[in-house]
CSV table of C-alpha atoms and ligand atoms in Angstrom, one decimal:
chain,number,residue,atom,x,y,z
D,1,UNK,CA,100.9,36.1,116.3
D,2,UNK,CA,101.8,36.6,112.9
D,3,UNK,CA,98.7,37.0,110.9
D,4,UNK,CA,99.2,36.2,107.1
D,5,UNK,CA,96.3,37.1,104.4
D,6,UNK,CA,95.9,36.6,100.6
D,7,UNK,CA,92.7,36.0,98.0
D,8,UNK,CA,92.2,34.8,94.5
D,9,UNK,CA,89.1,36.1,92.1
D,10,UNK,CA,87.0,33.5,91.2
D,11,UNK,CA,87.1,34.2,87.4
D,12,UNK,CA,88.0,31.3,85.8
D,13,UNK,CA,89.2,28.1,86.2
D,14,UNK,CA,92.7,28.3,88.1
D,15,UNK,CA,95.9,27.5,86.3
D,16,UNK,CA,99.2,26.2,87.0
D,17,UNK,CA,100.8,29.3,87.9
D,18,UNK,CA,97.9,30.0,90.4
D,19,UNK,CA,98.8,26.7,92.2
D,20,UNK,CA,102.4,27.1,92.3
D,21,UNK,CA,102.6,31.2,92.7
D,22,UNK,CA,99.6,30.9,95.7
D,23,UNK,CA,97.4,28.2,96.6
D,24,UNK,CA,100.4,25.6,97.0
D,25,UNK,CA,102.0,28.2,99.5
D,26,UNK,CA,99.3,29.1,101.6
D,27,UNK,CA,98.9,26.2,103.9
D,28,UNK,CA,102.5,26.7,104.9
D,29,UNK,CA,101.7,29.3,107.1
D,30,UNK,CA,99.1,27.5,108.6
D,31,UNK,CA,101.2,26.8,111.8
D,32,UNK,CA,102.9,29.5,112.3
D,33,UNK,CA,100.8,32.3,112.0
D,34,UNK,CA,97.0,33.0,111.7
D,35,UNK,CA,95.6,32.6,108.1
D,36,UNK,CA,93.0,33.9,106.7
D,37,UNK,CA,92.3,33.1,103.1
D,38,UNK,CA,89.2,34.6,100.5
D,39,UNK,CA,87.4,34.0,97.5
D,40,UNK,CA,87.8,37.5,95.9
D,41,UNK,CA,84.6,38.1,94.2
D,42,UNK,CA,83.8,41.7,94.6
D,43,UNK,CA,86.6,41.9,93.0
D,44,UNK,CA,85.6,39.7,89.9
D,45,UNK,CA,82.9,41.7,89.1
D,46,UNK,CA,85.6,44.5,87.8
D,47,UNK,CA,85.4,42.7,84.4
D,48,UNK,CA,82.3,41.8,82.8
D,49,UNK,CA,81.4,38.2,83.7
D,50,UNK,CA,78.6,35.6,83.7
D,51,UNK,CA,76.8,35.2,86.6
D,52,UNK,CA,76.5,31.7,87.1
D,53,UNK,CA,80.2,31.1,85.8
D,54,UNK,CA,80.8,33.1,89.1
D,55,UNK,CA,78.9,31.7,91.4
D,56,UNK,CA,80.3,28.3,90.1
D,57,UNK,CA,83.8,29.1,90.7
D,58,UNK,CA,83.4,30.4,93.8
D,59,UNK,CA,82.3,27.2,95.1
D,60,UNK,CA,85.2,25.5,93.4
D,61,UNK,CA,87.2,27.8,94.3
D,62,UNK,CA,86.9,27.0,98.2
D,63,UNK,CA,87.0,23.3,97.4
D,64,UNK,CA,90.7,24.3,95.2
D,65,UNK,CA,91.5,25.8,98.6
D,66,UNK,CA,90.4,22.9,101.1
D,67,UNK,CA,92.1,20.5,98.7
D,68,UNK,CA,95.2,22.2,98.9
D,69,UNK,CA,96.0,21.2,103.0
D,70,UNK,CA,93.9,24.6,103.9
D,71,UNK,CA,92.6,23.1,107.0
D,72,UNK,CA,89.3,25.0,108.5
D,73,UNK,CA,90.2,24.4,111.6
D,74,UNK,CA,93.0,26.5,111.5
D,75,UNK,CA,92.6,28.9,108.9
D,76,UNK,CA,89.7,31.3,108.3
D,77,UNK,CA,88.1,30.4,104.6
D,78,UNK,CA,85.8,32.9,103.7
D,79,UNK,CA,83.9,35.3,101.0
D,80,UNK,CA,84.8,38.5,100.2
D,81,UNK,CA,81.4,39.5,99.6
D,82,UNK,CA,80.1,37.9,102.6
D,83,UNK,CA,81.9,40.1,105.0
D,84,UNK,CA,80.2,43.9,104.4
D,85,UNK,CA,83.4,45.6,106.3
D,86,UNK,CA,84.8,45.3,102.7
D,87,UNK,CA,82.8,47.4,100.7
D,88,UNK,CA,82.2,49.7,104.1
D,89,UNK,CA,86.0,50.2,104.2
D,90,UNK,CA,86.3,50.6,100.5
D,91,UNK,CA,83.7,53.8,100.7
D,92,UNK,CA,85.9,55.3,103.1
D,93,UNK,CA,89.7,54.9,101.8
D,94,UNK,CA,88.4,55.2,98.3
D,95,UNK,CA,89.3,59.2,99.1
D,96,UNK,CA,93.4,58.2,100.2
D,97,UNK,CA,94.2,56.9,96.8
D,98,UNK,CA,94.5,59.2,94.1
D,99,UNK,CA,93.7,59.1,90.2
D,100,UNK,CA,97.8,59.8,89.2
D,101,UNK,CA,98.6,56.8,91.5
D,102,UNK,CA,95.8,54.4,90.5
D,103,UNK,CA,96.3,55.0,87.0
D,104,UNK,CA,100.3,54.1,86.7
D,105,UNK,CA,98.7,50.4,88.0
D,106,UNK,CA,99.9,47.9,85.3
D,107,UNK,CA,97.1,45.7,86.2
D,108,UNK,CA,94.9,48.4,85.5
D,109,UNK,CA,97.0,49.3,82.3
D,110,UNK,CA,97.3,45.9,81.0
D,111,UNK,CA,93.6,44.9,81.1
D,112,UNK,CA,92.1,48.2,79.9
D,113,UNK,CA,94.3,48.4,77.5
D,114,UNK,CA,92.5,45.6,75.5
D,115,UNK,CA,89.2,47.8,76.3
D,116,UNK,CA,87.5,50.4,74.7
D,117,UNK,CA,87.1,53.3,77.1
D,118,UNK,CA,83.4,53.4,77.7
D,119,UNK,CA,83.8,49.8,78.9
D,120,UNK,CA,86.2,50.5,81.3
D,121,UNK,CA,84.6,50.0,85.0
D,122,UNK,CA,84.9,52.4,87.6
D,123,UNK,CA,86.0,49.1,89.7
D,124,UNK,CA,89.1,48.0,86.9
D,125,UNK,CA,90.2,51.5,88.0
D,126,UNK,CA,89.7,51.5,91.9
D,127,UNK,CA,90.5,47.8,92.1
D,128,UNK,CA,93.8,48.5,94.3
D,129,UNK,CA,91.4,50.4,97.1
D,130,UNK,CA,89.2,47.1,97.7
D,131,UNK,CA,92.8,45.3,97.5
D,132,UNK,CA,94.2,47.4,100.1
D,133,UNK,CA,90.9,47.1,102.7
D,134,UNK,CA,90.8,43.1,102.2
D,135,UNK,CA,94.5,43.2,103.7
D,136,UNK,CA,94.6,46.2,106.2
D,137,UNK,CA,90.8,44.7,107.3
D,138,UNK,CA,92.8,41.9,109.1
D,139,UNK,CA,95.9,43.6,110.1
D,140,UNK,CA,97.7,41.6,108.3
D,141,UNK,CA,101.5,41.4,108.1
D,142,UNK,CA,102.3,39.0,104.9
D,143,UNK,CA,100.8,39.0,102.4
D,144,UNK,CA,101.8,35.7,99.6
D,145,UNK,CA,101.1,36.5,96.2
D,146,UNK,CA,102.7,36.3,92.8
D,147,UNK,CA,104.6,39.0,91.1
D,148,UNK,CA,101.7,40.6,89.6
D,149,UNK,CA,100.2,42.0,92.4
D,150,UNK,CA,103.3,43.3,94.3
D,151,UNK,CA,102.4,47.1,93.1
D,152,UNK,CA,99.4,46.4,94.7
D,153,UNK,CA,100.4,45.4,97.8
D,154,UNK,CA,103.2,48.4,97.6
D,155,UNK,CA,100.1,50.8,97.3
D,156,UNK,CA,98.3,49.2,100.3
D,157,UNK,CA,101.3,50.0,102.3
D,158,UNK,CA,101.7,53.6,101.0
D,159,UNK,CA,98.2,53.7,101.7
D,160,UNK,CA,98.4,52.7,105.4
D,161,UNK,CA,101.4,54.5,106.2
D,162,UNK,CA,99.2,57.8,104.9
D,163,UNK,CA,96.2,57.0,107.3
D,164,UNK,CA,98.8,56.6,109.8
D,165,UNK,CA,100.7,59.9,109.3
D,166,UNK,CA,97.2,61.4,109.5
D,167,UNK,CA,95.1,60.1,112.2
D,168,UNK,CA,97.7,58.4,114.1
D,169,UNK,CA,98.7,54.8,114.3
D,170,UNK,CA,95.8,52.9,113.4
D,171,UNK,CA,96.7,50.6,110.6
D,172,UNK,CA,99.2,47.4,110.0
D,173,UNK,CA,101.5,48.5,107.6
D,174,UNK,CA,101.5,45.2,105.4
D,175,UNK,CA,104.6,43.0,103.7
D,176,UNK,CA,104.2,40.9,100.8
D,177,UNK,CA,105.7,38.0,100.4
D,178,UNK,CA,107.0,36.3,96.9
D,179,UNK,CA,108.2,32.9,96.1
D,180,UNK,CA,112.0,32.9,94.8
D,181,UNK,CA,110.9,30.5,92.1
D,182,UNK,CA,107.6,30.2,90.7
D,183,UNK,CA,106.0,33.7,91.4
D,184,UNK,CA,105.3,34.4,87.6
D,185,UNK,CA,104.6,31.1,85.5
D,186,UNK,CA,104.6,31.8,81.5
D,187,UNK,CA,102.1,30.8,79.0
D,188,UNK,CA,103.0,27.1,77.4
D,189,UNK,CA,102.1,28.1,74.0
D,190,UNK,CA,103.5,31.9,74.6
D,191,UNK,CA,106.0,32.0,77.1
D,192,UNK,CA,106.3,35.8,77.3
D,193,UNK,CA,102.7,36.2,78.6
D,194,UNK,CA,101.9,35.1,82.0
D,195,UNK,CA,99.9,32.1,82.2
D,196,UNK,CA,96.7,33.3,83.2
D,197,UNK,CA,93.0,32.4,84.2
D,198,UNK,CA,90.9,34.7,81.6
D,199,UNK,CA,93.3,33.6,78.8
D,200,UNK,CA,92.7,30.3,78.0
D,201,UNK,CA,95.2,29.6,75.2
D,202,UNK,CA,97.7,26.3,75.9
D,203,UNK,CA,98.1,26.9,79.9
D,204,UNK,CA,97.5,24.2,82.1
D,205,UNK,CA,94.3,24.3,84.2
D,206,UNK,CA,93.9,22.6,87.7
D,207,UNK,CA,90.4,20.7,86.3
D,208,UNK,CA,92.2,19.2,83.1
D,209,UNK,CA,93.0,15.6,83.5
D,210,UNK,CA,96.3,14.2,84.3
D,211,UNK,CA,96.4,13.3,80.6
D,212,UNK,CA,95.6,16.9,79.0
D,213,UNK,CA,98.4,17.9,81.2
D,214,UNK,CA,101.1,15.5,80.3
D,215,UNK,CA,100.2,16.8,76.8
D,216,UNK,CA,100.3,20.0,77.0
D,217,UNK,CA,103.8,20.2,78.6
D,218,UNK,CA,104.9,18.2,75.9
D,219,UNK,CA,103.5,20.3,73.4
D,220,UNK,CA,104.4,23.3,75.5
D,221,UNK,CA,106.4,25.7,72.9
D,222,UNK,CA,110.2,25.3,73.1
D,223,UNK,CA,113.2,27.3,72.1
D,224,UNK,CA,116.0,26.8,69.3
D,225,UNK,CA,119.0,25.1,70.2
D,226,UNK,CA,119.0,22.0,72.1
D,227,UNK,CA,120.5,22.9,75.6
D,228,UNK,CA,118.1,22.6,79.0
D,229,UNK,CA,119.4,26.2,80.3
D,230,UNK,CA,117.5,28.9,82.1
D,231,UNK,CA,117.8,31.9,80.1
D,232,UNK,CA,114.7,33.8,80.3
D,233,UNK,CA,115.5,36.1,77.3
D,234,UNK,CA,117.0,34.0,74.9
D,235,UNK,CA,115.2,30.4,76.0
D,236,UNK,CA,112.2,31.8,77.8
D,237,UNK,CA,110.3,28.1,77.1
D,238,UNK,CA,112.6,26.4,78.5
D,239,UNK,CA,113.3,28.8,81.3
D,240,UNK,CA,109.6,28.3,82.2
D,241,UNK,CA,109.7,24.4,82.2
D,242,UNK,CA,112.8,24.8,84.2
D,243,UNK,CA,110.9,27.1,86.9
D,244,UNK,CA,107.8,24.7,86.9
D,245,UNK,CA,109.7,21.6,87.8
D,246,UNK,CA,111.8,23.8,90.4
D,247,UNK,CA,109.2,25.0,92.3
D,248,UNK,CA,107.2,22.0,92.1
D,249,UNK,CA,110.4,20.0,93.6
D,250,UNK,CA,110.9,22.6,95.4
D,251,UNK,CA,114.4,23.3,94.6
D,252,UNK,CA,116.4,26.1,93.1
D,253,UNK,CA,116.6,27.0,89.7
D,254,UNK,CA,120.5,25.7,89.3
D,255,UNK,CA,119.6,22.3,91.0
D,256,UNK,CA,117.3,22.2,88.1
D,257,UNK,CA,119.1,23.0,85.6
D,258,UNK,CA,122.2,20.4,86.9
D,259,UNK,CA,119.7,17.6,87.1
D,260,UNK,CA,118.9,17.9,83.3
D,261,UNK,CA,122.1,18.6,82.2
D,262,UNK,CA,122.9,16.6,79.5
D,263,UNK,CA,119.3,15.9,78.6
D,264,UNK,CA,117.1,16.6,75.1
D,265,UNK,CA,114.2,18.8,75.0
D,266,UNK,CA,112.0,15.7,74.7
D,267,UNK,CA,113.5,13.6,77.6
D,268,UNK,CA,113.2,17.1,79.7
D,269,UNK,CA,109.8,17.8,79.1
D,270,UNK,CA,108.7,14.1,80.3
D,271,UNK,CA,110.5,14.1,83.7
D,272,UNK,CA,108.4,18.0,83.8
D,273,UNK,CA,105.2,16.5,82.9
D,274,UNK,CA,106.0,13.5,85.5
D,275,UNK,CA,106.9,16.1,88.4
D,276,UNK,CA,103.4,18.0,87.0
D,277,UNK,CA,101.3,15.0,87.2
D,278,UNK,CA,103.3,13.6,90.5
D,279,UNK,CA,101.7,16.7,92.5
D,280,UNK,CA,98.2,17.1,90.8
D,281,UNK,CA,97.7,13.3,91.1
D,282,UNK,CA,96.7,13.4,95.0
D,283,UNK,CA,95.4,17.1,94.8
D,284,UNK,CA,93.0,16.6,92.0
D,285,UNK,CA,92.0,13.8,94.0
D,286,UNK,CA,91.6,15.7,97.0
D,287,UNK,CA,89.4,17.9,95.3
D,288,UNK,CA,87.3,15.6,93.7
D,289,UNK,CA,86.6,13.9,97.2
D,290,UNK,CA,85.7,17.3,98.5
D,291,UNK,CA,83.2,18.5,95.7
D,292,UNK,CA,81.0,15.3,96.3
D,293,UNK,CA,79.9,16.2,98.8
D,294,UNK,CA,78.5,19.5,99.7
D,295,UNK,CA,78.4,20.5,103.0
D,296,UNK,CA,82.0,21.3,102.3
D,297,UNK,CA,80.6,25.1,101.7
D,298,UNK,CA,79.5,25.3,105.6
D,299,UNK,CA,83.2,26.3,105.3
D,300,UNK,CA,82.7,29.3,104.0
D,301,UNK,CA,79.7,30.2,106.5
D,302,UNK,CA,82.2,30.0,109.4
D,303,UNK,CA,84.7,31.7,108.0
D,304,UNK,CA,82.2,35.0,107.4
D,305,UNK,CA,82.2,34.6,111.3
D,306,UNK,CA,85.5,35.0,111.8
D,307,UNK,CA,86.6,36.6,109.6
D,308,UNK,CA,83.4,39.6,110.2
D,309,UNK,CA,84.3,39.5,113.6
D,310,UNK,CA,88.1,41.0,113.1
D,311,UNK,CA,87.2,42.9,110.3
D,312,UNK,CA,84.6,44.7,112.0
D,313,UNK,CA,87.0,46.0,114.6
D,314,UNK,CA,89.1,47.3,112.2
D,315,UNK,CA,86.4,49.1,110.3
D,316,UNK,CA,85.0,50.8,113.7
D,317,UNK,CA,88.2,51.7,114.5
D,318,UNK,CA,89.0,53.7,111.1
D,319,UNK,CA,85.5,55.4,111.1
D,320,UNK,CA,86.3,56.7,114.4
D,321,UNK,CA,89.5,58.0,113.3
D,322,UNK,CA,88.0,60.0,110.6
D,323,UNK,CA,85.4,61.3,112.8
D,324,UNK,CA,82.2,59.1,111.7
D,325,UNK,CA,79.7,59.4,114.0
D,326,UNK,CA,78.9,56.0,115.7
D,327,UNK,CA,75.2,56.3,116.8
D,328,UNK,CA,75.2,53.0,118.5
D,329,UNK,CA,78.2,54.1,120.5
D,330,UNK,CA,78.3,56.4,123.5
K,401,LIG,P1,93.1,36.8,85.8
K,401,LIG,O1,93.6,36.2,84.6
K,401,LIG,O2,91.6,36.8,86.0
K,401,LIG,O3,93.7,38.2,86.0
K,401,LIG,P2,95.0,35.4,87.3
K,401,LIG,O4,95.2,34.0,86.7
K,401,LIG,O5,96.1,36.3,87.1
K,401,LIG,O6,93.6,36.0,87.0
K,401,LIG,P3,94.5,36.0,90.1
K,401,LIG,O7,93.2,35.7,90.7
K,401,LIG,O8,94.8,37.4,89.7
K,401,LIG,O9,94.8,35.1,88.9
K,401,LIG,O10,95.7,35.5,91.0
K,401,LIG,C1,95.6,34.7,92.1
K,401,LIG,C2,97.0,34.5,92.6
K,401,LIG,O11,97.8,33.7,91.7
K,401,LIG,C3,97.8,35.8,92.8
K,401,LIG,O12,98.6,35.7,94.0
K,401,LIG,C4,98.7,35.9,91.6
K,401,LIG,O13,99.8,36.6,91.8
K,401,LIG,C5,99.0,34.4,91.4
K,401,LIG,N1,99.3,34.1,90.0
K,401,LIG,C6,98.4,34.3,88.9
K,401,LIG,N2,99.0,33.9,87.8
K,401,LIG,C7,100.2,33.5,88.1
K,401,LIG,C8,101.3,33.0,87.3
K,401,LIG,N3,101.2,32.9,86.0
K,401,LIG,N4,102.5,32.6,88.0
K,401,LIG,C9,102.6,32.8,89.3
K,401,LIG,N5,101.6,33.3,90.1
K,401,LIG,C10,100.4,33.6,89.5
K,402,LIG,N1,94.2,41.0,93.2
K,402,LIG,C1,94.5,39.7,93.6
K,402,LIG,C2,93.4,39.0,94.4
K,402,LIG,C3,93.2,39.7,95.7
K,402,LIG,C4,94.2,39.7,96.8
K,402,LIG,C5,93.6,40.6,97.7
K,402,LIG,C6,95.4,39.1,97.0
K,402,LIG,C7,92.2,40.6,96.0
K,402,LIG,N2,92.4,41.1,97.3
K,402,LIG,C8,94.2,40.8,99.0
K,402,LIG,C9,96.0,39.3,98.2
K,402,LIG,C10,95.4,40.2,99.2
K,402,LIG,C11,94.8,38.9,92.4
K,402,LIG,O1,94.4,39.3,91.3
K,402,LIG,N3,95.4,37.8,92.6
């Protein structure tokens, strides 16, 4: 069975473009294939961030998942910090991936950029190696995830392929998988940043009310002219409105742009922030139903089971391979 694996970091609240370039897509899989879904924490911790602002967004984090169709009974929900075969793995594949390598990462060049060296975490650096042993943990074959983290996924697979080269076949040589439309949302109020978490300025977050967002798609920054065309360069506003209501429809790109032909920016952006608040209606309301109670996190206790249990077998079977002793064994 096709086993399909992805996480988000709990490190702020999540956006737009987290909904519709991951947690929208990931309960699709749920039937075909076996999920397994985590709250990436570890790997939150690679920028400086307040304890309890952590600890609070992991537990909304797996209520954002649950409300999105994740259903626990078929998919494995779970911490990445609960499951020590992470950080075990990391110790040992830490040595594979090299410093020329790690440092052409544009995650890694993009955040530390904004950071003065002797700020700059060991973990910002190595952040690909825990990346890589959250997916090969679970020999996982597709991975979903946005744009940004492609290169990352890339490097797992160089990665495994390596291991494999070297100690044999031992590994699951991973694929990512990207949506055609929606995989990188822009800023509203910049649309040639990505809308992200950390960066609060004008993006749309999944706890605003249906009001703030109606708003802020109508306020969202627009581009000269008067035509609804996608045109990333020259009309990268509109091109973003246009991808939001495409993916959110879930149609292409040129559907979207025939159905507004003919439209004004205003009129446009209305029928967007209707399609917006059409789909976070029922989800927001999902959610809310889910955080009110909270035996909802006994989610997250089952999934360390199951998810420890095949994560453990990969982990054994890697420190045999590079000649670790195993003093329980025979
Ligand atoms: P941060 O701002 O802390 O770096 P982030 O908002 O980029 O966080 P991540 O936790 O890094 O969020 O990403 C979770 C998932 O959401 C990943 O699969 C990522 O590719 C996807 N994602 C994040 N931002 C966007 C976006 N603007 N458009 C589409 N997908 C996105
Ligand atoms: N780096 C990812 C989060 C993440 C992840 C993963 C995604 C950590 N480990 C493994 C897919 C598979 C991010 O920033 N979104």
């Amino acid at each position: 069975m096709t086993r399909i694996l992805s996480g988000i970091k709990p490190t702020g609240q999540l956006t737009l473009g987290n909904y519709i370039g991951a947690l929208k897509h990931f309960k699709d899989f749920q039937d075909s294939g076996e999920v397994f879904i985590f709250i990436a924490d570890l790997h939150a911790l690679t920028l400086p961030i307040d304890p309890k602002f952590l600890n609070d967004n992991t537990r909304d984090l797996a209520a954002f998942y649950l409300a999105s169709g994740l259903d626990p009974k078929k998919s494995t929900i779970f911490v990445q910090s609960s499951v020590s075969a992470h950080s075990e793995l990391n110790s040992i594949l830490q040595n594979y991936l090299y410093m020329g390598e790690l440092s052409r990462m544009t995650q890694f060049k993009e955040k530390s950029a904004k950071m003065k060296d002797s700020a700059i975490g060991l973990g910002l650096f190595a952040y690909p190696v825990l990346m890589a042993c959250d997916i090969l943990l679970y020999d996982a074959d597709i991975v979903p995830v946005g744009e940004d983290q492609v290169q990352h996924v890339e490097i797992t697979r160089d990665l495994a392929n390596r291991i494999n080269k070297r100690y044999g076949d031992i590994l699951v040589v991973p694929n990512y998988k990207v949506n055609k439309v929606g995989a990188r949302i822009m800023s509203l109020s910049d649309p040639t940043v990505k809308m992200s978490k950390s960066d609060p300025k004008g993006d749309i977050f999944l706890k605003d009310d249906l009001n703030t967002m109606r708003k802020k798609i109508m306020s969202a920054v627009t581009d000269s002219g008067s035509e609804v065309k996608y045109d990333k360069e020259n009309k990268p506003g509109v091109s973003n409105l246009l991808t939001i209501y495409a993916s959110l429809k879930e149609i292409s790109i040129e559907e979207a742009e025939k159905h507004f032909e003919g439209y004004r920016y205003g009129d446009f952006k209305r029928e967007v922030a209707d399609a917006v608040v059409e789909e976070m209606g029922p989800f927001k309301a999902r959610y809310e139903e889910i955080i009110a109670n909270k035996s909802y996190l006994e989610v997250l206790r089952i999934g360390q089971e199951r998810a420890s249990q095949v994560a453990n077998k990969t982990l054994k079977r890697v420190q045999k391979a590079v000649g670790l002793l195993d003093v329980d064994g025979e």
